[in-house]
Structure formats: C-alpha cells, structure tokens
Short mmCIF file of N, CA and C in Angstrom, two decimals:
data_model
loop_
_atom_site.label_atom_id
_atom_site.label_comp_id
_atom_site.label_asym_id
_atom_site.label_seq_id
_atom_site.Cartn_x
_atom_site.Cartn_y
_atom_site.Cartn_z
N UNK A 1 8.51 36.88 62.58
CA UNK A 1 8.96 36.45 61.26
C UNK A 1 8.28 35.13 60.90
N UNK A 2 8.11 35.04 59.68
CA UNK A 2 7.18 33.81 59.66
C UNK A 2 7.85 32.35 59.61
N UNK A 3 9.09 32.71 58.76
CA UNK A 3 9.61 31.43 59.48
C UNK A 3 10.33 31.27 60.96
N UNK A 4 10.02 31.42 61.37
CA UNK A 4 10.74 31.31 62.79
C UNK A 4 9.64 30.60 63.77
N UNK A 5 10.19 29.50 64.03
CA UNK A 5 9.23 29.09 65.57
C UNK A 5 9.51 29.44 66.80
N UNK A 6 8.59 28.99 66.69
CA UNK A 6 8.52 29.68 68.62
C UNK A 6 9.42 29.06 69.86
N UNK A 7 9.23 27.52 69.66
CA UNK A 7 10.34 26.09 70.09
C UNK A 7 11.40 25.39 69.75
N UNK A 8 12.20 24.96 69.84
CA UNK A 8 13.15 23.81 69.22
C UNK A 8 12.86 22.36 69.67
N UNK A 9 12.91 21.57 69.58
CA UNK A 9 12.72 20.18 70.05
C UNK A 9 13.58 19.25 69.37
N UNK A 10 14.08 18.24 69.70
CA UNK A 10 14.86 17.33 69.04
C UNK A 10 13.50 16.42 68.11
N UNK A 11 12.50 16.07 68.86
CA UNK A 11 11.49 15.05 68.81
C UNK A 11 10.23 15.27 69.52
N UNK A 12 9.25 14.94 68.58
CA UNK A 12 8.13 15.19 69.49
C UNK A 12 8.26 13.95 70.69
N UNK A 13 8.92 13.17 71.32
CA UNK A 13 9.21 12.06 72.31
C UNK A 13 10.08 12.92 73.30
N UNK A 14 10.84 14.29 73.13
CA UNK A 14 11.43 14.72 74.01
C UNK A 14 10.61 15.65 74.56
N UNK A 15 9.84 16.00 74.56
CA UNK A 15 9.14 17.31 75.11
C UNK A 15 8.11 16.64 76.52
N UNK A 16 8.71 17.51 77.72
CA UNK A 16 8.17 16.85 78.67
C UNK A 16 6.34 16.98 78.66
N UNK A 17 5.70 16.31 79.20
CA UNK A 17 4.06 16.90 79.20
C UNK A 17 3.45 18.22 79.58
N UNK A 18 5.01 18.42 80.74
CA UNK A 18 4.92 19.88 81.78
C UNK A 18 4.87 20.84 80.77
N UNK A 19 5.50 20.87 79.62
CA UNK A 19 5.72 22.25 78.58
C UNK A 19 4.28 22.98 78.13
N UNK A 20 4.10 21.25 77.71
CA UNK A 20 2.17 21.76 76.93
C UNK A 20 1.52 22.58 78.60
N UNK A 21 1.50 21.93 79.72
CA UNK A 21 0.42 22.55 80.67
C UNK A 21 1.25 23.78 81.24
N UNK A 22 2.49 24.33 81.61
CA UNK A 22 3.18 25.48 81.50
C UNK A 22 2.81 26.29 80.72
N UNK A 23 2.84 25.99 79.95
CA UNK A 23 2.38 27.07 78.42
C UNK A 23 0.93 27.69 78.24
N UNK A 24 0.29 26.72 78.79
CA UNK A 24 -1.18 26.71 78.56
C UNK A 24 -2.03 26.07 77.22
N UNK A 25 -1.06 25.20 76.62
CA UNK A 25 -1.68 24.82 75.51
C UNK A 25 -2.82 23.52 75.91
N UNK A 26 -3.47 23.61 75.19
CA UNK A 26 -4.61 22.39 75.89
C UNK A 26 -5.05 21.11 74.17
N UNK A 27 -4.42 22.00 73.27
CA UNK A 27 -4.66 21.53 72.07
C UNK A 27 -3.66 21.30 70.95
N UNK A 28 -3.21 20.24 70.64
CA UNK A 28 -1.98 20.18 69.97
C UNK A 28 -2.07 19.63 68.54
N UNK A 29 -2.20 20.65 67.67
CA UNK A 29 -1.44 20.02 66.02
C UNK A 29 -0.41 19.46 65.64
N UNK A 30 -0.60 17.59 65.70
CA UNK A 30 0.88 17.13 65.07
C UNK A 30 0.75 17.11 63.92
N UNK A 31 1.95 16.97 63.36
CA UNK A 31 2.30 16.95 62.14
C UNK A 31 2.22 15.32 61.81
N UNK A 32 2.24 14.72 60.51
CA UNK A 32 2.14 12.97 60.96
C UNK A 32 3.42 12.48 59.98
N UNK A 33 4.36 13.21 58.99
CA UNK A 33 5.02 12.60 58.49
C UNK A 33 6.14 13.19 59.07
N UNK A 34 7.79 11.98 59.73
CA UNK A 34 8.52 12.60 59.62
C UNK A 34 8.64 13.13 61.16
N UNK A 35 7.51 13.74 62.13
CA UNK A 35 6.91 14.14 63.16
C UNK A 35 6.85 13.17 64.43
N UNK A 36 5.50 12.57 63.65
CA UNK A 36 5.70 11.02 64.57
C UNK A 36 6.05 9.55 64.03
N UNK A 37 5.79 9.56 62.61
CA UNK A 37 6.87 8.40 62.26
C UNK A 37 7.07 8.52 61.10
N UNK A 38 8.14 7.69 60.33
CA UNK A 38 8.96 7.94 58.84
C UNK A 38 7.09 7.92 57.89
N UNK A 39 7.21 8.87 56.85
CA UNK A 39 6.30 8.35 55.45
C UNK A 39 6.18 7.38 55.52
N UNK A 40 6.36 6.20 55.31
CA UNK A 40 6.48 4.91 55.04
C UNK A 40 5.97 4.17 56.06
N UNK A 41 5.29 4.63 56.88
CA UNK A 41 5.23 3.59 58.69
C UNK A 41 3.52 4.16 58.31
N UNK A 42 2.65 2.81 57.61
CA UNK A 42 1.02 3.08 57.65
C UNK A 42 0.27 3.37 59.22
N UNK A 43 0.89 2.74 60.00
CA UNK A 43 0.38 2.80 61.72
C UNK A 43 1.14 3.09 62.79
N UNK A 44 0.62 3.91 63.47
CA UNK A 44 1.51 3.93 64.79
C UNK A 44 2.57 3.32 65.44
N UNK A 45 3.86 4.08 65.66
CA UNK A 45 4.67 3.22 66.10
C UNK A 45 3.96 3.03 67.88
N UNK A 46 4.42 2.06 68.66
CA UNK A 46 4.54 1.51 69.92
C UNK A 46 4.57 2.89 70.67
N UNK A 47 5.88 3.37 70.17
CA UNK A 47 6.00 4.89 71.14
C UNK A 47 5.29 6.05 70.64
N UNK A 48 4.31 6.14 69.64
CA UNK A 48 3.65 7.03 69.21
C UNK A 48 2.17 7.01 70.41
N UNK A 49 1.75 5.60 69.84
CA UNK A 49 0.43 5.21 70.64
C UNK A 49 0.58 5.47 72.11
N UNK A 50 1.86 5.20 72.59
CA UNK A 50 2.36 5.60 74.31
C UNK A 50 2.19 7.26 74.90
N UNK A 51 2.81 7.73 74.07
CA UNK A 51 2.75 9.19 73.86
C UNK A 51 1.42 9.79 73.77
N UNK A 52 0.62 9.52 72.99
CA UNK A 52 -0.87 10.12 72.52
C UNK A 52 -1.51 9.95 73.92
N UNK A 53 -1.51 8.41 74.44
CA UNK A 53 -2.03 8.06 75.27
C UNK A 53 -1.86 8.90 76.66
N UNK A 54 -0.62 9.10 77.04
CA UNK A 54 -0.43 9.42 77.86
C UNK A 54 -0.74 11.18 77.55
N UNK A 55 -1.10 11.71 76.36
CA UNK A 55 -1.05 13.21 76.58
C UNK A 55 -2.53 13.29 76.88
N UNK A 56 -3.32 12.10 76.35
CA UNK A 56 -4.75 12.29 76.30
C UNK A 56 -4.98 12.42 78.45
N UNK A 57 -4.10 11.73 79.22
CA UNK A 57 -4.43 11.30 80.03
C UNK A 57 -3.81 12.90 81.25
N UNK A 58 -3.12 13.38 80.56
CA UNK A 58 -2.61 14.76 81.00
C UNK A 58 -3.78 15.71 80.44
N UNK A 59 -5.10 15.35 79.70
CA UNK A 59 -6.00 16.64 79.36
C UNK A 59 -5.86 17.10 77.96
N UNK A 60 -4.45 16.75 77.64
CA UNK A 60 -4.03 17.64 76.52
C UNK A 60 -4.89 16.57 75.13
N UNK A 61 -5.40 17.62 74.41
CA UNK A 61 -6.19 16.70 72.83
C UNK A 61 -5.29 16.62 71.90
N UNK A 62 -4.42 15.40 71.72
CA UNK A 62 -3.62 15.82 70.71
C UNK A 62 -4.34 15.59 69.04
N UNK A 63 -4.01 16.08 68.03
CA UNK A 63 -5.09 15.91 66.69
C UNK A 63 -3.64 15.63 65.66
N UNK A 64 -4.17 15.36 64.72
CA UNK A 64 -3.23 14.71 63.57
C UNK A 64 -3.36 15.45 62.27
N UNK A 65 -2.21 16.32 61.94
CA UNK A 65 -2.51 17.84 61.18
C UNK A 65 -2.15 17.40 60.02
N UNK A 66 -2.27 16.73 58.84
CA UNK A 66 -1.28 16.84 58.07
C UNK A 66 -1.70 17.25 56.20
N UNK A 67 -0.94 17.44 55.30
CA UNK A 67 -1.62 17.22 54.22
C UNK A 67 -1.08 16.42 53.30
N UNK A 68 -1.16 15.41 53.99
CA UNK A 68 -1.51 13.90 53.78
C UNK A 68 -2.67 13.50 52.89
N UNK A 69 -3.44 12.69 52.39
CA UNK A 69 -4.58 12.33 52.24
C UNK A 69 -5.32 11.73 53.19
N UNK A 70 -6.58 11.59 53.07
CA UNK A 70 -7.58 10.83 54.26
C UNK A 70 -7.04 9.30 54.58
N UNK A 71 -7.22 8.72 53.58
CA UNK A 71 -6.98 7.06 54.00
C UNK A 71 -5.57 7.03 54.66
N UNK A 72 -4.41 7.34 54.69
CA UNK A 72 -3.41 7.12 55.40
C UNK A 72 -3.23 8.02 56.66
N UNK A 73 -4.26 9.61 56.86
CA UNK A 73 -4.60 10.30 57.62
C UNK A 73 -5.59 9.62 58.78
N UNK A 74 -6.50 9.29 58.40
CA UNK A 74 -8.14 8.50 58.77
C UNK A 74 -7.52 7.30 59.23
N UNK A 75 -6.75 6.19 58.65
CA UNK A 75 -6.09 5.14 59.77
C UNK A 75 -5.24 5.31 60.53
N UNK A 76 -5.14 6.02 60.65
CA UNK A 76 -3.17 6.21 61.55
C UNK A 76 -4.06 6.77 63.14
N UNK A 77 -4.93 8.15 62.65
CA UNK A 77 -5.45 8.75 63.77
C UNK A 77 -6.46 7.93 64.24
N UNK A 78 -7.26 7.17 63.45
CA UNK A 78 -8.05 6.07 63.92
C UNK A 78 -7.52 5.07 65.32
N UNK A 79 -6.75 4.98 64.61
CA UNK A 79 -5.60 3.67 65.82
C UNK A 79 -5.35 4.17 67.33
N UNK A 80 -5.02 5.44 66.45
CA UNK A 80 -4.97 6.63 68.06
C UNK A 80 -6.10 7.04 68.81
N UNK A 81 -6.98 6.59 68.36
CA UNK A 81 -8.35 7.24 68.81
C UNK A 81 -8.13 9.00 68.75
N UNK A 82 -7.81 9.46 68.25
CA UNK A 82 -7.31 11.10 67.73
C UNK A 82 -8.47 11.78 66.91
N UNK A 83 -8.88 12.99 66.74
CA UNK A 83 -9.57 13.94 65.94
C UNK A 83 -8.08 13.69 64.76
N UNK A 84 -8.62 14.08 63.32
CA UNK A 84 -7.90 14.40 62.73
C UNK A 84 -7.53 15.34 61.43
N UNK A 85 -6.92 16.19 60.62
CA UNK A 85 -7.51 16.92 59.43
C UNK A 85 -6.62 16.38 58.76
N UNK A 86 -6.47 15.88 57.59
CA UNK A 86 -5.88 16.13 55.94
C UNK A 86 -6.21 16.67 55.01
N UNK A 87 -5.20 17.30 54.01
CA UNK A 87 -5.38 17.68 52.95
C UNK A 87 -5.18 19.11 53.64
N UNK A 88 -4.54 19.62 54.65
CA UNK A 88 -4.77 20.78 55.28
C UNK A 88 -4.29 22.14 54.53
N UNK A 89 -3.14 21.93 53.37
CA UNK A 89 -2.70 22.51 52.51
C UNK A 89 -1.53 23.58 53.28
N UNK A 90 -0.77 22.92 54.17
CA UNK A 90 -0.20 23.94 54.81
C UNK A 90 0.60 24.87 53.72
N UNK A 91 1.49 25.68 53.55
CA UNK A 91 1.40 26.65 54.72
C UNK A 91 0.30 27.11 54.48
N UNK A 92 -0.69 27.25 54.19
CA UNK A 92 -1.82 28.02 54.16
C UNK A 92 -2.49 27.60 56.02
N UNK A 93 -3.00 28.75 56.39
CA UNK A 93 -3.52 28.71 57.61
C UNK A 93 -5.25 28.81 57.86
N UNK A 94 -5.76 28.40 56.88
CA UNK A 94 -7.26 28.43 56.57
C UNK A 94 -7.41 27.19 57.65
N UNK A 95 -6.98 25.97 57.90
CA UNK A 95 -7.98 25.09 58.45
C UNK A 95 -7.49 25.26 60.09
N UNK A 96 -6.63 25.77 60.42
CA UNK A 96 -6.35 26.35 62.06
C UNK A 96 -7.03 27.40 62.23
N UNK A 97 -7.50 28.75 61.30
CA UNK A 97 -8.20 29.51 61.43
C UNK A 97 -9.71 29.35 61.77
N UNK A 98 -10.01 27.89 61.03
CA UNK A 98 -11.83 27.41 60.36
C UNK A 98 -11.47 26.34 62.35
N UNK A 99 -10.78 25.75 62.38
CA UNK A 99 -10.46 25.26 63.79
C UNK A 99 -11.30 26.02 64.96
N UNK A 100 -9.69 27.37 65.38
CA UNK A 100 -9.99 28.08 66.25
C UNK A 100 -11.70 28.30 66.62
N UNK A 101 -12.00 28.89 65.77
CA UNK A 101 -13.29 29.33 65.79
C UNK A 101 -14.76 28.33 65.80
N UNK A 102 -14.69 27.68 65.42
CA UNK A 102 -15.32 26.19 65.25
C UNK A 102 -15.35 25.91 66.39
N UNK A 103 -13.92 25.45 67.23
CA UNK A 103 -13.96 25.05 68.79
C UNK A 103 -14.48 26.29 69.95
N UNK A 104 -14.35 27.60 69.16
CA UNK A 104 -14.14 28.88 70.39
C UNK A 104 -13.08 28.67 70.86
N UNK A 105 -12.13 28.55 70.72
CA UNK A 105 -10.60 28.20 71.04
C UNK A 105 -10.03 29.53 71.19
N UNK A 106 -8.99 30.14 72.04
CA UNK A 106 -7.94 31.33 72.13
C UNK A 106 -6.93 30.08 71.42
N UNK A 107 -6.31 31.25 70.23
CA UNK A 107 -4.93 31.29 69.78
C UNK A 107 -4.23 30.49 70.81
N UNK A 108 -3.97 31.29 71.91
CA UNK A 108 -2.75 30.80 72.75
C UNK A 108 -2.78 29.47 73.35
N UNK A 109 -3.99 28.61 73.26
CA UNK A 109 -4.38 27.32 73.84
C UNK A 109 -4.07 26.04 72.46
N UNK A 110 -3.77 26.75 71.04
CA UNK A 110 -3.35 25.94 70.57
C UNK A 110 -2.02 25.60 70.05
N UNK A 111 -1.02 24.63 69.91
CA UNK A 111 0.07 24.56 69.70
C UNK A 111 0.40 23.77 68.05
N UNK A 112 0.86 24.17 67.19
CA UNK A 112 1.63 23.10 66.28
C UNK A 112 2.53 22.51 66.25
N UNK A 113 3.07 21.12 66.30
CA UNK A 113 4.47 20.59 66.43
C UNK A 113 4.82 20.12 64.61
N UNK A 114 5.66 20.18 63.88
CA UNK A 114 6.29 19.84 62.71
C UNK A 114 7.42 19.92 62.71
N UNK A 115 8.13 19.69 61.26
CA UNK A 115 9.36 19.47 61.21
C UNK A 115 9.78 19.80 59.93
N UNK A 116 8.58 20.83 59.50
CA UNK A 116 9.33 21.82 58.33
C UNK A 116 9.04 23.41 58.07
N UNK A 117 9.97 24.07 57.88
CA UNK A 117 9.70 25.45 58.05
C UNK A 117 8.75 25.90 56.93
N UNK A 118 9.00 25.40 56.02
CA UNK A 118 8.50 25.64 54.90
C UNK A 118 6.59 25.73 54.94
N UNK A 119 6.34 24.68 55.64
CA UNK A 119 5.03 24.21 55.45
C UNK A 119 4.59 24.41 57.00
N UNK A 120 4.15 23.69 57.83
CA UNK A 120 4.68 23.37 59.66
C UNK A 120 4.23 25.17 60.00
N UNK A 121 5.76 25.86 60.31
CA UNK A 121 6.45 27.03 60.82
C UNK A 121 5.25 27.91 60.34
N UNK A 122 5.55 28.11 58.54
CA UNK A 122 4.14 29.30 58.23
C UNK A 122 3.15 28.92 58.25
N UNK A 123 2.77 27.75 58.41
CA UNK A 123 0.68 28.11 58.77
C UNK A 123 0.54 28.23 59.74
N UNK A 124 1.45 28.09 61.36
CA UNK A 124 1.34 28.63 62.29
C UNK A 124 1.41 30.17 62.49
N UNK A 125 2.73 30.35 61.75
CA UNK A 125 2.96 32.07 62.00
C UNK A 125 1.05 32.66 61.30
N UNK A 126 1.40 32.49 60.07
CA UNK A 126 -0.12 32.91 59.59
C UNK A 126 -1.64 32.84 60.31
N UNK A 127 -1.38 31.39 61.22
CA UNK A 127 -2.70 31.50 61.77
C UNK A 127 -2.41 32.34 63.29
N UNK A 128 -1.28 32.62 63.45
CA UNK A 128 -1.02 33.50 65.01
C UNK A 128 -1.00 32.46 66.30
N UNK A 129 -0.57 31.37 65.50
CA UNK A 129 -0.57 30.29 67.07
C UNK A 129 1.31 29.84 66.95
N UNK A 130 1.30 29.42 67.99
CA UNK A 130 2.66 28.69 68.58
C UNK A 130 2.95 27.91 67.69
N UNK A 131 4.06 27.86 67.67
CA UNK A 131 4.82 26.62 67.09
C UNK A 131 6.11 25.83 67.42
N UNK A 132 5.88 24.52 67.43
CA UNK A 132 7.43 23.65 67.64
C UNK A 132 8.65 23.01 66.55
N UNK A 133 9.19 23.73 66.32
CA UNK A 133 10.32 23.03 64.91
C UNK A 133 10.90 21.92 65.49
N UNK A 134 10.78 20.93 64.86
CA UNK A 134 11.21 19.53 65.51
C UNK A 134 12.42 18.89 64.46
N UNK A 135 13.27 18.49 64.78
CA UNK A 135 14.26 17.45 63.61
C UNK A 135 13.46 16.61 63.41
N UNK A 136 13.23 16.12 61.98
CA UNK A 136 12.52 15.13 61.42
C UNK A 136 13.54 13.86 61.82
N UNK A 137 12.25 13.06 62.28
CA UNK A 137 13.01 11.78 63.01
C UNK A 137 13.95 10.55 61.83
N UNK A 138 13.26 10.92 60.65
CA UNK A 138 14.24 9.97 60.01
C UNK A 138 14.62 10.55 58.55
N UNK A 139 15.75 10.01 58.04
CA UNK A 139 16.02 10.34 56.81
C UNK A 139 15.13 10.09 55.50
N UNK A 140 14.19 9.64 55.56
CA UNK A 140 13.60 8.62 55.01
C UNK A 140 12.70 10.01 54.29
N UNK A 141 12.47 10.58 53.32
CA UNK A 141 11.40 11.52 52.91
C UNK A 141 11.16 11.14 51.33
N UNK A 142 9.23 11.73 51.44
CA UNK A 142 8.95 11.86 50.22
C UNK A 142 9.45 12.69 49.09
N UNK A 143 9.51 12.60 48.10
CA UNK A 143 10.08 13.21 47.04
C UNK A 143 9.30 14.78 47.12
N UNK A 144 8.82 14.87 47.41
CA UNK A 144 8.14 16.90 47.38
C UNK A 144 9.22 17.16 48.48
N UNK A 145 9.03 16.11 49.83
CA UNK A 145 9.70 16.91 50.82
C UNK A 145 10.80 16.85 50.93
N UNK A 146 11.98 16.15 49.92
CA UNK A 146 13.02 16.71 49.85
C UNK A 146 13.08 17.77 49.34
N UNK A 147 12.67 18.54 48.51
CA UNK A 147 12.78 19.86 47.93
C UNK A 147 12.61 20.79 48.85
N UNK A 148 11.25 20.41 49.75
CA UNK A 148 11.17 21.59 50.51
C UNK A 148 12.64 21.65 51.49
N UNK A 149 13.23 20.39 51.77
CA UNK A 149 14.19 20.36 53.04
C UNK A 149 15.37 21.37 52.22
N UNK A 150 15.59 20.83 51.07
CA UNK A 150 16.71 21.57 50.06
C UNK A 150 16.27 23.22 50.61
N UNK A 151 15.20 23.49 50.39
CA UNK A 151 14.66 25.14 50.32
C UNK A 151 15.21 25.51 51.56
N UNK A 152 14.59 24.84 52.71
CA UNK A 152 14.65 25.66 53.89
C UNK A 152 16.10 25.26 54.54
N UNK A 153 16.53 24.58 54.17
CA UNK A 153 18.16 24.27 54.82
C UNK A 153 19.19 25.74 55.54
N UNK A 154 19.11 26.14 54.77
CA UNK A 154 20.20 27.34 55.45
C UNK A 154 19.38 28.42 56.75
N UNK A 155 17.85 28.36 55.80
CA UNK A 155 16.76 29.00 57.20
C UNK A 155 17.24 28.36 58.28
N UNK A 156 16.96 27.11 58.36
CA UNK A 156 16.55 26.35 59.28
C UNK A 156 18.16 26.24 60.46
N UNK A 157 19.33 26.08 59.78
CA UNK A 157 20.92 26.51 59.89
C UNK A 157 20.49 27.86 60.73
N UNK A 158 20.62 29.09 59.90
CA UNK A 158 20.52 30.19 60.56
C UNK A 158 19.41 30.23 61.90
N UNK A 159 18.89 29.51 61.88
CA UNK A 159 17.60 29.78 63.16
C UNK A 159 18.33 29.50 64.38
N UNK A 160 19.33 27.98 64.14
CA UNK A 160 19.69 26.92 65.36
C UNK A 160 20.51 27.78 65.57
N UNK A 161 21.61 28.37 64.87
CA UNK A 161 22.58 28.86 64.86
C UNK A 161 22.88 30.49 66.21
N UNK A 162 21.48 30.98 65.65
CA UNK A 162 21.44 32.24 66.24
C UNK A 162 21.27 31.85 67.62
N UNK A 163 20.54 30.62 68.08
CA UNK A 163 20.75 30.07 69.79
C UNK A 163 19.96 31.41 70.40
N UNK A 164 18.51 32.02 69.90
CA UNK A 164 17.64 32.63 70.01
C UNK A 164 16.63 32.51 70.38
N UNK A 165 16.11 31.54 70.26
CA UNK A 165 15.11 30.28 70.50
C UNK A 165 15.03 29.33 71.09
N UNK A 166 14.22 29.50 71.88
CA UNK A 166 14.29 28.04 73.24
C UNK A 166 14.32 26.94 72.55
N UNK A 167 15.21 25.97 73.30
CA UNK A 167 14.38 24.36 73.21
C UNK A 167 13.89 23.75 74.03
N UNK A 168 13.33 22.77 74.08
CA UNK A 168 12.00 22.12 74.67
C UNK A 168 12.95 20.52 75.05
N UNK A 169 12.70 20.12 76.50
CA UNK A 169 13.70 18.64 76.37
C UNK A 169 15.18 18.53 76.44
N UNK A 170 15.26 17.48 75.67
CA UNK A 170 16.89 17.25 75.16
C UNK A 170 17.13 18.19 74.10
N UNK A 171 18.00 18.25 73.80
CA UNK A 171 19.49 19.18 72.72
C UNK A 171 18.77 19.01 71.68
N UNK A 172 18.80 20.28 70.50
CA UNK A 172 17.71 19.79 69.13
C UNK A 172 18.87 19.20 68.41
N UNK A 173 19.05 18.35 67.61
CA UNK A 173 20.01 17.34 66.79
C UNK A 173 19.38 18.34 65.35
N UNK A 174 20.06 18.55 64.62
CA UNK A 174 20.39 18.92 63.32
C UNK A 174 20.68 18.63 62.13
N UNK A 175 19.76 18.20 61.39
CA UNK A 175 19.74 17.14 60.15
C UNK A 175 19.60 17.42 59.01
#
C-alpha cells in the first residue's frame, strides 16, 4: 500500500546503527525538515552532526533528501560533509529512481527516513525502496506542511493503531 511504511521510529536519534547494517541498507535518504531538525534550525544541530558522523563511520552514506530549496539544502548538508538533493518533488519518485541507477544501486540497499506520509512514505512506495515513518521531532511546521499533517492524520492514526508494523528503537510517540 503506498502509504504504509515499512518502519516506525520515534526519531531518526533512536534507531540503533545495527538496523541500517541488519537490513542491508548501505544508503540512507533523510528527510531534512522536521526529520533532523525543526524548519527553522539553518544548521545542524550538535546531535545531528554526531549522528551523520558516526553513521559515516559505520559505512553507512547518509544523503539529505528533501524538497527544500538548494541554499538551505546545500548549507545544512555542506556542514555535514553529506551528498545532497533538493527540490526532489516528493511524492514523486523520479529522483530515487534517476539515483538508483546512476549509483548501480539494488532497491534493497537503499533506505528513506521522513516524517510524512503524504510526501516521505509515497516516493518510497513508488520508487520500491524501504521506508522509515518517523514522529516529526517538533511542533514547529511550515505552513504547506501543516496541511499535509491535517491530510494524513487519521492514515497515519490507523497505521500506529493496527500495531502491524515494526518499530525501530524506542516506542514511536504520536503527534
């Protein structure tokens, strides 16, 4: 189903490193708003840069997915020393598709982490790769993405609800 992920996670900060190399993922699409820090945060938080660092140092490439624009895309992943795409137009699954193939990548080696069904959930389902539904870490959202949260609210209810779907870490919190 296309909205449906594959994971639950409270946070991309709860997911142990073991999951990505268990799984076999070697390549990870974050999401950057909301994901790893509020809209409003131009640079890396402390525990973002900790995190990257340490996944880079486990093998794993993490990249910075968002459709965002460049200049707030282009510094953030800069800081991280990160690959990065904006403007990705999710849900559309054209730039994970133009990805895969580009790298010679298998599907199953790449992962998406986000924190909206709406956008996140279907360009994964569409492009045929994994995905992680994460609680968006803060209340704090742009004006589009409250609408989308309005949209997918009861999806997103019914998903946790059905207790169908693994989670990843600690307990997914529900927002």
């Amino acid at each position: 189903m296309i909205y449906s992920p594959d994971y639950l996670a409270s946070s991309l900060f709860s997911i142990p490193l073991s999951f990505y190399q268990e799984k076999g993922f070697s390549h990870l699409l974050i999401d950057l708003d909301n994901t790893c820090d509020s809209y409003k945060r131009k640079t890396p938080s402390k525990e973002v840069i900790e995190l990257f660092q340490k996944m880079k140092e486990a093998h794993l490439q993490p990249i910075i997915f968002s459709n965002n624009g460049k200049r707030r895309v282009g510094k953030y992943a800069s800081i991280l020393n990160v690959p990065y795409f904006y403007h990705v137009h999710k849900p559309s699954p054209n730039v994970i598709l133009s990805f895969l193939k580009k790298e010679n990548l298998s599907p199953s080696s790449l992962l998406l982490l986000g924190d909206q069904l709406l956008t996140d959930v279907q360009a994964a389902k569409r492009a045929g790769i994994s995905v992680v539904l994460l609680s968006p870490l803060t209340k704090e959202e742009a004006p589009w993405t409250k609408i989308n949260r309005l949209l997918e609210k009861r999806r997103r209810c019914a998903i946790i609800e059905k207790g169908n779907i693994p989670w990843i870490g600690e307990s997914y919190e529900q927002n």
